[in-house]
Short mmCIF file of C-alpha atoms and ligand atoms in Angstrom, two decimals:
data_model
loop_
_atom_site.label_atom_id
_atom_site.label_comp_id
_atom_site.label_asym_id
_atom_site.label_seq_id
_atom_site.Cartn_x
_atom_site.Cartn_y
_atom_site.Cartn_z
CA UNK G 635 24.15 -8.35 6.82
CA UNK G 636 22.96 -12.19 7.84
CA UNK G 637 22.12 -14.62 5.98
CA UNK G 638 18.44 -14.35 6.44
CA UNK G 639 18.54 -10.62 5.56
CA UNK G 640 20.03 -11.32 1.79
CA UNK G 641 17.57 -14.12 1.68
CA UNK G 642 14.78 -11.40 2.67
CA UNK G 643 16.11 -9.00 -0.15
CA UNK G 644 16.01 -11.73 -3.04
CA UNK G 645 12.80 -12.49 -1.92
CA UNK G 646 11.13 -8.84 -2.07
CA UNK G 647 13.18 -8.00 -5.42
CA UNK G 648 11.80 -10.80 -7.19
CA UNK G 649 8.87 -10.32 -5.86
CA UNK G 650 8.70 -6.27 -7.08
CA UNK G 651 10.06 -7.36 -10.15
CA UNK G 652 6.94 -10.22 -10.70
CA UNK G 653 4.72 -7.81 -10.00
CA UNK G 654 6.05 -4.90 -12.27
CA UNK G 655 5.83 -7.58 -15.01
CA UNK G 656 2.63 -8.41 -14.14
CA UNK G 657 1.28 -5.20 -14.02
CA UNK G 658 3.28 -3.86 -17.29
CA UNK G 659 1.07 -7.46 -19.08
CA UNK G 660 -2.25 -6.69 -17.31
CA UNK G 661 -2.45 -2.43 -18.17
CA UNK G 662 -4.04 -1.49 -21.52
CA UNK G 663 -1.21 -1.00 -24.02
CA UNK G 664 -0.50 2.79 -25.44
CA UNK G 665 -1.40 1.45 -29.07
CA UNK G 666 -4.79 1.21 -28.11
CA UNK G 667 -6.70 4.28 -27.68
CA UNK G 668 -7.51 6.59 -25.81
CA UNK G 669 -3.88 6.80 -25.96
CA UNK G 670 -3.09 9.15 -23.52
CA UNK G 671 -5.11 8.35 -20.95
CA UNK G 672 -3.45 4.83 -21.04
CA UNK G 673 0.18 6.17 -20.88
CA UNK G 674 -0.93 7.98 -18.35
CA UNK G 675 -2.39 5.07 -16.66
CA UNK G 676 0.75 2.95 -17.45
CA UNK G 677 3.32 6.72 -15.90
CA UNK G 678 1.15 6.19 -12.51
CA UNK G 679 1.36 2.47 -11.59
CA UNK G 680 5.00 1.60 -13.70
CA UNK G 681 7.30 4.19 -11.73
CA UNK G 682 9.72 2.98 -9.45
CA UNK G 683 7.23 2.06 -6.20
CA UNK G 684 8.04 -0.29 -3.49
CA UNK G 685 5.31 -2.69 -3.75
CA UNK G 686 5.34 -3.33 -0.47
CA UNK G 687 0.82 -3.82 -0.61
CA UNK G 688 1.80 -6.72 -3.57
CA UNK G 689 4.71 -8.38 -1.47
CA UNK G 690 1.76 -8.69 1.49
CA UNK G 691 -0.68 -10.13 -0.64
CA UNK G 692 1.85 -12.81 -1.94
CA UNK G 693 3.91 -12.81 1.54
CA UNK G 694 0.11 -13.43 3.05
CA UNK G 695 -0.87 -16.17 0.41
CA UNK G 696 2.34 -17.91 0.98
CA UNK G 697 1.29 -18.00 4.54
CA UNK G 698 -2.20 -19.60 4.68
CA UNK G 699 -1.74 -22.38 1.73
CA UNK G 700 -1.44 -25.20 3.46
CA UNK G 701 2.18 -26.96 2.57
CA UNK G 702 2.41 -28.12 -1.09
CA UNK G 703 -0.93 -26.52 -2.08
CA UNK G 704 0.53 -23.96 -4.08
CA UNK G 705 -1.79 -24.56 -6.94
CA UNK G 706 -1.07 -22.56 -10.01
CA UNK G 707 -4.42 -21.07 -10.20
CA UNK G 708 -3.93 -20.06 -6.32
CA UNK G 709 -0.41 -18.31 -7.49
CA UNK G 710 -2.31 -16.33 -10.79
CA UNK G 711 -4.66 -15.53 -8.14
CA UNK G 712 -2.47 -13.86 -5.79
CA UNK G 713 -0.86 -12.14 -9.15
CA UNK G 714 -4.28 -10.34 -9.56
CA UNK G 715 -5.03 -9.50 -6.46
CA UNK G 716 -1.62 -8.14 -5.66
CA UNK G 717 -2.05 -6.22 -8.90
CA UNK G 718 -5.48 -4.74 -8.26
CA UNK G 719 -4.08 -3.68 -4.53
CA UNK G 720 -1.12 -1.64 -6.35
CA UNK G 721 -3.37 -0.15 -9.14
CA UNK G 722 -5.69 1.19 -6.21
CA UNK G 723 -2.73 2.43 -4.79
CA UNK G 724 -1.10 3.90 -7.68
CA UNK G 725 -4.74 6.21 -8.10
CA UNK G 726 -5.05 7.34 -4.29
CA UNK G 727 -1.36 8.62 -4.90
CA UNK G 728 -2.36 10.45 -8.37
CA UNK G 729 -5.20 12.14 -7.15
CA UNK G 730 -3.66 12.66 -3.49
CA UNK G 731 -0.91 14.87 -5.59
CA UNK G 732 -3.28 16.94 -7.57
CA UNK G 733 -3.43 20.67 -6.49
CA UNK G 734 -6.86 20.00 -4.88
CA UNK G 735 -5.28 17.80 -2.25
CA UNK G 736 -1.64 17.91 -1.53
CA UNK G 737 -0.27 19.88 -4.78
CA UNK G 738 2.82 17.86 -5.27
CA UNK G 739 5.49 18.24 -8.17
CA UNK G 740 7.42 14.85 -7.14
CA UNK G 741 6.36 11.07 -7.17
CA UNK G 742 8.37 8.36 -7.09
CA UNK G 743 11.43 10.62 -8.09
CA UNK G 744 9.64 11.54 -11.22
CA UNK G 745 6.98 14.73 -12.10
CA UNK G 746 3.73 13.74 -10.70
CA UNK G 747 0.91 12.33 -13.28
CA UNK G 748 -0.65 15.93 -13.55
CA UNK G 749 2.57 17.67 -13.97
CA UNK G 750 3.74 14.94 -16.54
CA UNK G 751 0.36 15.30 -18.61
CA UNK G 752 -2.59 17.48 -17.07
CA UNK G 753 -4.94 17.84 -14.43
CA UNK G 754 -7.56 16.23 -15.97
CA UNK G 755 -5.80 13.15 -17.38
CA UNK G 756 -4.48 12.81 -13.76
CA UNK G 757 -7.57 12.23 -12.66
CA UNK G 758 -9.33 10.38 -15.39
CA UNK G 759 -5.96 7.97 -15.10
CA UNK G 760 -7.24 7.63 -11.43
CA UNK G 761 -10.72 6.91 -12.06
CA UNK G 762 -9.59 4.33 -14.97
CA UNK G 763 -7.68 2.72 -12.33
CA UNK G 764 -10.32 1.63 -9.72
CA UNK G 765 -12.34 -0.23 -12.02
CA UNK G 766 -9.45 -2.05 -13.74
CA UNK G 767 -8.60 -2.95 -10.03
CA UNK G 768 -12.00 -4.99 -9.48
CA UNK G 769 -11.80 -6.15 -13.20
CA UNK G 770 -8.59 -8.03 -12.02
CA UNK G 771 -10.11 -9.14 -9.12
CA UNK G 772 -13.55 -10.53 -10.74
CA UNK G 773 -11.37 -12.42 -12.88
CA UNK G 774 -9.00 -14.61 -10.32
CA UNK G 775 -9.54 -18.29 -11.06
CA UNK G 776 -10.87 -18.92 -7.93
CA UNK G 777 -14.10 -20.40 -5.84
CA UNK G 778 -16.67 -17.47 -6.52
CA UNK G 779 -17.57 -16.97 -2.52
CA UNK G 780 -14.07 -16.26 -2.62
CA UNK G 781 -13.91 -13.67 -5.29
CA UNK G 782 -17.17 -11.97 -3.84
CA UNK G 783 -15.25 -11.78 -0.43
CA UNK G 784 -12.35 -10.02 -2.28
CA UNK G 785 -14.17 -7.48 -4.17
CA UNK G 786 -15.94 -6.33 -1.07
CA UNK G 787 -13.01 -6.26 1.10
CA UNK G 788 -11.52 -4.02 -1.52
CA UNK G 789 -14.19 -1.82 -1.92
CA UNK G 790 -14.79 -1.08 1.23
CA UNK G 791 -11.09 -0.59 1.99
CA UNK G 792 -10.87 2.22 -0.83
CA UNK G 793 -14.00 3.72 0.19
CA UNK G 794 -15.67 6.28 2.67
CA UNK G 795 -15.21 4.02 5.71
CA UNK G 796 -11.50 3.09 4.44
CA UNK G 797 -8.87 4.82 2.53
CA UNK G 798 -11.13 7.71 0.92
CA UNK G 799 -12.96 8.37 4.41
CA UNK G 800 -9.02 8.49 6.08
CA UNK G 801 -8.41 11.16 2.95
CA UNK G 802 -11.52 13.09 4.06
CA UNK G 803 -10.71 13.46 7.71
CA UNK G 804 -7.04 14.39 6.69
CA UNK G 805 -8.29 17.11 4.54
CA UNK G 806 -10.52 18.49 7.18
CA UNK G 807 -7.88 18.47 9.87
CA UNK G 808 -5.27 20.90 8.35
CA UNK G 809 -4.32 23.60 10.59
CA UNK G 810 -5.74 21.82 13.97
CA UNK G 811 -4.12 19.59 16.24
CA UNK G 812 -6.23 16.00 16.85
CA UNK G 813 -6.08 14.02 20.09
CA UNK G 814 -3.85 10.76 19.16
CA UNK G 815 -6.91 8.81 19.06
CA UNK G 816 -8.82 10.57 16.09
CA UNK G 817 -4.94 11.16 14.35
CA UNK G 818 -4.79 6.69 14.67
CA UNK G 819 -8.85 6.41 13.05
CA UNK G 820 -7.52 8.65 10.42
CA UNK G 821 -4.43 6.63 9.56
CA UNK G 822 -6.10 3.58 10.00
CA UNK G 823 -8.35 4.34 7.54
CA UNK G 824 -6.10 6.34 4.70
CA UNK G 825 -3.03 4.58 4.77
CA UNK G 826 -3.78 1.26 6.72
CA UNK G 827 -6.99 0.09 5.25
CA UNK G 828 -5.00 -0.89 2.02
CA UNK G 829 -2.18 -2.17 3.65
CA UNK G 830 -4.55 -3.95 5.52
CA UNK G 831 -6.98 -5.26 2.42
CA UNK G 832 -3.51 -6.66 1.05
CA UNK G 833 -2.64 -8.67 3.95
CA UNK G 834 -6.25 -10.29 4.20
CA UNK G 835 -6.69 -10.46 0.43
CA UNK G 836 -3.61 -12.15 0.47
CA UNK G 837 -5.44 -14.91 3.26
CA UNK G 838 -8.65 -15.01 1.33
CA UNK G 839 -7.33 -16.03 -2.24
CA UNK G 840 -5.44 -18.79 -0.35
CA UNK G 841 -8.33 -19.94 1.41
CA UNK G 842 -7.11 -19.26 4.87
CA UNK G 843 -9.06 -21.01 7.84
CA UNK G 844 -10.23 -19.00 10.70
CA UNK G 845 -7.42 -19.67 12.98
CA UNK G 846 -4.95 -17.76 10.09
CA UNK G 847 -7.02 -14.84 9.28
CA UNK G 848 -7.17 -13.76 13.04
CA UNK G 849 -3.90 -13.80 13.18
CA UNK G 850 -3.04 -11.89 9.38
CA UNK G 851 -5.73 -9.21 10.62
CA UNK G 852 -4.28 -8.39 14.07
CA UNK G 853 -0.84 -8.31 11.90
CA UNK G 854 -2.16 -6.30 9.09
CA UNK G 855 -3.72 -4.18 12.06
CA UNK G 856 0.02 -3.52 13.77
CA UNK G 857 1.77 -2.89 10.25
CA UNK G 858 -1.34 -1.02 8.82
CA UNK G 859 -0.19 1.93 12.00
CA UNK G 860 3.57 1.39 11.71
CA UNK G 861 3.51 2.28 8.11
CA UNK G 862 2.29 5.59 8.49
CA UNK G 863 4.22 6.15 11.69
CA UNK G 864 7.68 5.63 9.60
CA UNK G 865 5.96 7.86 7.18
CA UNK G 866 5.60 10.63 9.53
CA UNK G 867 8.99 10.18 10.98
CA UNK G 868 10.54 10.06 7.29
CA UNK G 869 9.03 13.34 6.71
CA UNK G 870 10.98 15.03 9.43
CA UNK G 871 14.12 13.07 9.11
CA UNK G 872 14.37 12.14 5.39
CA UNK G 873 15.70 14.42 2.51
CA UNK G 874 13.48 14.69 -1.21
CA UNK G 875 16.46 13.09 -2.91
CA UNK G 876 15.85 9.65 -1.34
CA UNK G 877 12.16 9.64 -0.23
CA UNK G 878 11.11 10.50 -4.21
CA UNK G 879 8.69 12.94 -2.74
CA UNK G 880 8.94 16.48 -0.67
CA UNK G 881 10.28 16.13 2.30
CA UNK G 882 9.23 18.69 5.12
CA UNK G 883 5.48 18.61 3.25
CA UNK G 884 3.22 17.84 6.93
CA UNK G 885 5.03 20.24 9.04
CA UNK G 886 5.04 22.74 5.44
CA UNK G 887 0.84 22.11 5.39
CA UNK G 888 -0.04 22.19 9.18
CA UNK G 889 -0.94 18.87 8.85
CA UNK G 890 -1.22 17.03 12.30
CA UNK G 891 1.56 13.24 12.58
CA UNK G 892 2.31 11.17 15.00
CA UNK G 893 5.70 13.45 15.26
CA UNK G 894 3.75 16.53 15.89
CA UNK G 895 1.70 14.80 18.55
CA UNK G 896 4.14 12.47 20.23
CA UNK G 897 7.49 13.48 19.53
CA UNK G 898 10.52 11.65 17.59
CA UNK G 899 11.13 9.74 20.63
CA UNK G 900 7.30 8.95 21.75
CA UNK G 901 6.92 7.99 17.63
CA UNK G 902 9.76 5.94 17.66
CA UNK G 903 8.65 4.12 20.84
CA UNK G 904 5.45 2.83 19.52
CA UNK G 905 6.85 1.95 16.36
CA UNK G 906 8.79 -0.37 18.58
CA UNK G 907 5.60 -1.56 20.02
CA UNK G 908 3.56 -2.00 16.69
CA UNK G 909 6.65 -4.61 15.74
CA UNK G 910 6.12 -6.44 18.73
CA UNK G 911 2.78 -6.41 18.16
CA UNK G 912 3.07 -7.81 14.24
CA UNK G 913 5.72 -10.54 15.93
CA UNK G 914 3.05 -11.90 18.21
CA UNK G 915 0.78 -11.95 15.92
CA UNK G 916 2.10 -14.48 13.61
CA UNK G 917 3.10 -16.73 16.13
CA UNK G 918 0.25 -19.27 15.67
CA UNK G 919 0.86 -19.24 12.06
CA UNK G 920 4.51 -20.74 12.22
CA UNK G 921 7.62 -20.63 10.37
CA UNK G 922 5.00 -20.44 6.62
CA UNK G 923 4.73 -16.66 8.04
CA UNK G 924 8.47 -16.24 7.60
CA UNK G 925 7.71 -13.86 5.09
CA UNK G 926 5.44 -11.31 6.71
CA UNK G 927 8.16 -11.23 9.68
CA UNK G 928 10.56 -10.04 7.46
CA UNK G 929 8.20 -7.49 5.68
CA UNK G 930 7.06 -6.44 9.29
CA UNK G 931 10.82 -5.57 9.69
CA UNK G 932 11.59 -4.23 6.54
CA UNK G 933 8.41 -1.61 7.07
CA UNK G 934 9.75 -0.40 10.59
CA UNK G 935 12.87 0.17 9.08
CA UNK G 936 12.69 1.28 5.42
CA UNK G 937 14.36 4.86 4.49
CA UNK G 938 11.57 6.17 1.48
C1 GRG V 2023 -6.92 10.41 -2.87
C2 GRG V 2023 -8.71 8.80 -2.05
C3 GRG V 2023 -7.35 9.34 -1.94
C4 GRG V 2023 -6.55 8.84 -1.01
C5 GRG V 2023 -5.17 9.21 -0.84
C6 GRG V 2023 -2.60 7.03 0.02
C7 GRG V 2023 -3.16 8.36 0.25
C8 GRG V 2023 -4.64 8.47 0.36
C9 GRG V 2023 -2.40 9.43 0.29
C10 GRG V 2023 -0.94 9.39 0.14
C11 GRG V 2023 -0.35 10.32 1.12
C12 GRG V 2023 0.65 9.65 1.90
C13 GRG V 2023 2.06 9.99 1.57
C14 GRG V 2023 0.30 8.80 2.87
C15 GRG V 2023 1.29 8.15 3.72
C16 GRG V 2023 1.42 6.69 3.52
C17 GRG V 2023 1.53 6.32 2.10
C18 GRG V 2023 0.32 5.77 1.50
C19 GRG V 2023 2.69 6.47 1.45
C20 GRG V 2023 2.91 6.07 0.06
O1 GRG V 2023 2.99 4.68 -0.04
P1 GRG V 2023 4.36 3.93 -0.42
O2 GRG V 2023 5.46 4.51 0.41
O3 GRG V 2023 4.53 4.41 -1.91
O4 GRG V 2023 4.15 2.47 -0.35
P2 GRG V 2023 5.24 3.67 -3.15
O5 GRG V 2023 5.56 4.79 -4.09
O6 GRG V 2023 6.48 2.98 -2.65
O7 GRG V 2023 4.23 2.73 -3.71
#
């Protein structure tokens, strides 16, 4: 492993283990009631995640301050907007698992929310969630243009022409096979709107100029697609144990991946492509985009 790589590792530890902190200070304690319906809350977001969306939104801040601007209202900031991206993260995964969608036992190696507790805590715990994501977000110490620009670019990531739309299409298009145009809207929309919002939220908090943002979008745009790429080529080649959810479930539902439309190889391929693609993108924004490389990288490659 080089240098760089163990550098890279700190980094995104520390970073998942800010985060967790954050998030474990920022969700509404069990003492307070309704008591259930905040452990549940606190069993969806706390499990062992990746936080890849939060190390984007700080990886993407740390990108666009200009050097030695790193105010500390800039960094609490990026604290609640990386939190907000993970708790509207942590929902579309709770009520993604619930027998109306994908029926899924496993989660992040643990039971999933509604096995853990019940159906309808699941999704109440989902639909506490959203709003306690904007609540973060109306509450950054930031200009207010700013904040309005954030709470829109969130909403309309989660929503009917983002991540919920991308659900929509996905649950319509079990059992048929989709041209590999319609299969990329629907990813781009269900899994790479988020990962998207996180990257520009990440631009937006630090007041990023125009010359930055072009750049973090037509990143965000490459790493948005490579996510869900892996995460079709993970479900053919990976094993329960390690991903923390069933393996084998697209193939299992008839659901239609970049795997069952272009092959390992032709998936691998433009995976290859897509981290070009990020590369390039970040060229104009220098050595402060160190960062977002590395997460590019670690994306592509990851194993769950
Ligand atoms: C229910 C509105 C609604 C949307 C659900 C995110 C999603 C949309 C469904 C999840 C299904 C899925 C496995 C999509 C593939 C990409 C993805 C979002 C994987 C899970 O994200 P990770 O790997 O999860 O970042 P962790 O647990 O590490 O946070």
């Amino acid at each position: 492993m080089s240098a760089v790589q163990i550098a890279f590792d700190q980094w995104l530890q520390a970073s998942v283990e800010h985060t967790e902190s954050v998030l474990d200070e920022l969700l509404p304690a069990v003492d307070e009631g309704p008591a259930r319906l905040h452990e549940a809350m606190r069993y969806a977001v706390l499990g062992p995640g990746k936080r890849v969306r939060a190390a984007l939104v700080h990886a993407a801040g740390e990108a666009s301050l200009q050097a030695g601007s790193a105010a500390t209202a800039q960094e609490l900031a990026l604290d609640y907007a990386a939190a907000a991206v993970e708790l509207i993260h942590a929902y579309s995964l709770v009520h993604d698992d619930l027998p109306c969608m994908d029926d899924d036992d496993l989660r992040r190696g643990r039971p999933t929310v509604h096995r853990q507790f019940d159906e309808a805590l699941a999704m109440l715990a989902g639909d506490a969630l959203q709003p306690l994501a904007f609540d973060l977000l109306a509450q950054m110490p930031i200009a207010p243009a700013l904040t309005v620009q954030a709470v829109q670019l969130l909403a309309r990531s989660a929503g009917s022409f983002g991540m919920a739309g991308g659900q929509a299409i996905d649950c319509e298009s079990v059992g048929h096979s989709l041209p590999i145009e319609e299969l990329q809207r629907m990813h781009r929309m269900k899994t790479g709107a988020m990962l998207e919002a996180s990257v520009l939220l990440g631009g937006i908090v630090a007041g990023a100029g125009s010359t930055v943002r072009e750049g973090l979008e037509a990143y965000a745009g490459a790493i948005g697609l490579a996510f869900q790429v892996v995460d079709d080529i993970l479900d053919v080649t990976g094993d329960t144990a390690t991903l923390g959810k069933t393996a084998g479930k697209d193939a299992a539902s008839a659901k239609p991946t970049y795997v069952s439309v272009m092959g390992l190889e032709g998936s691998r391929a433009l995976l290859d492509a897509l981290r070009e693609q990020a590369h390039e993108a970040l060229r104009p924004l220098g050595p402060s985009a160190c960062r977002l490389r590395e997460l590019a990288d670690f994306i592509v490659g990851r194993s769950h």
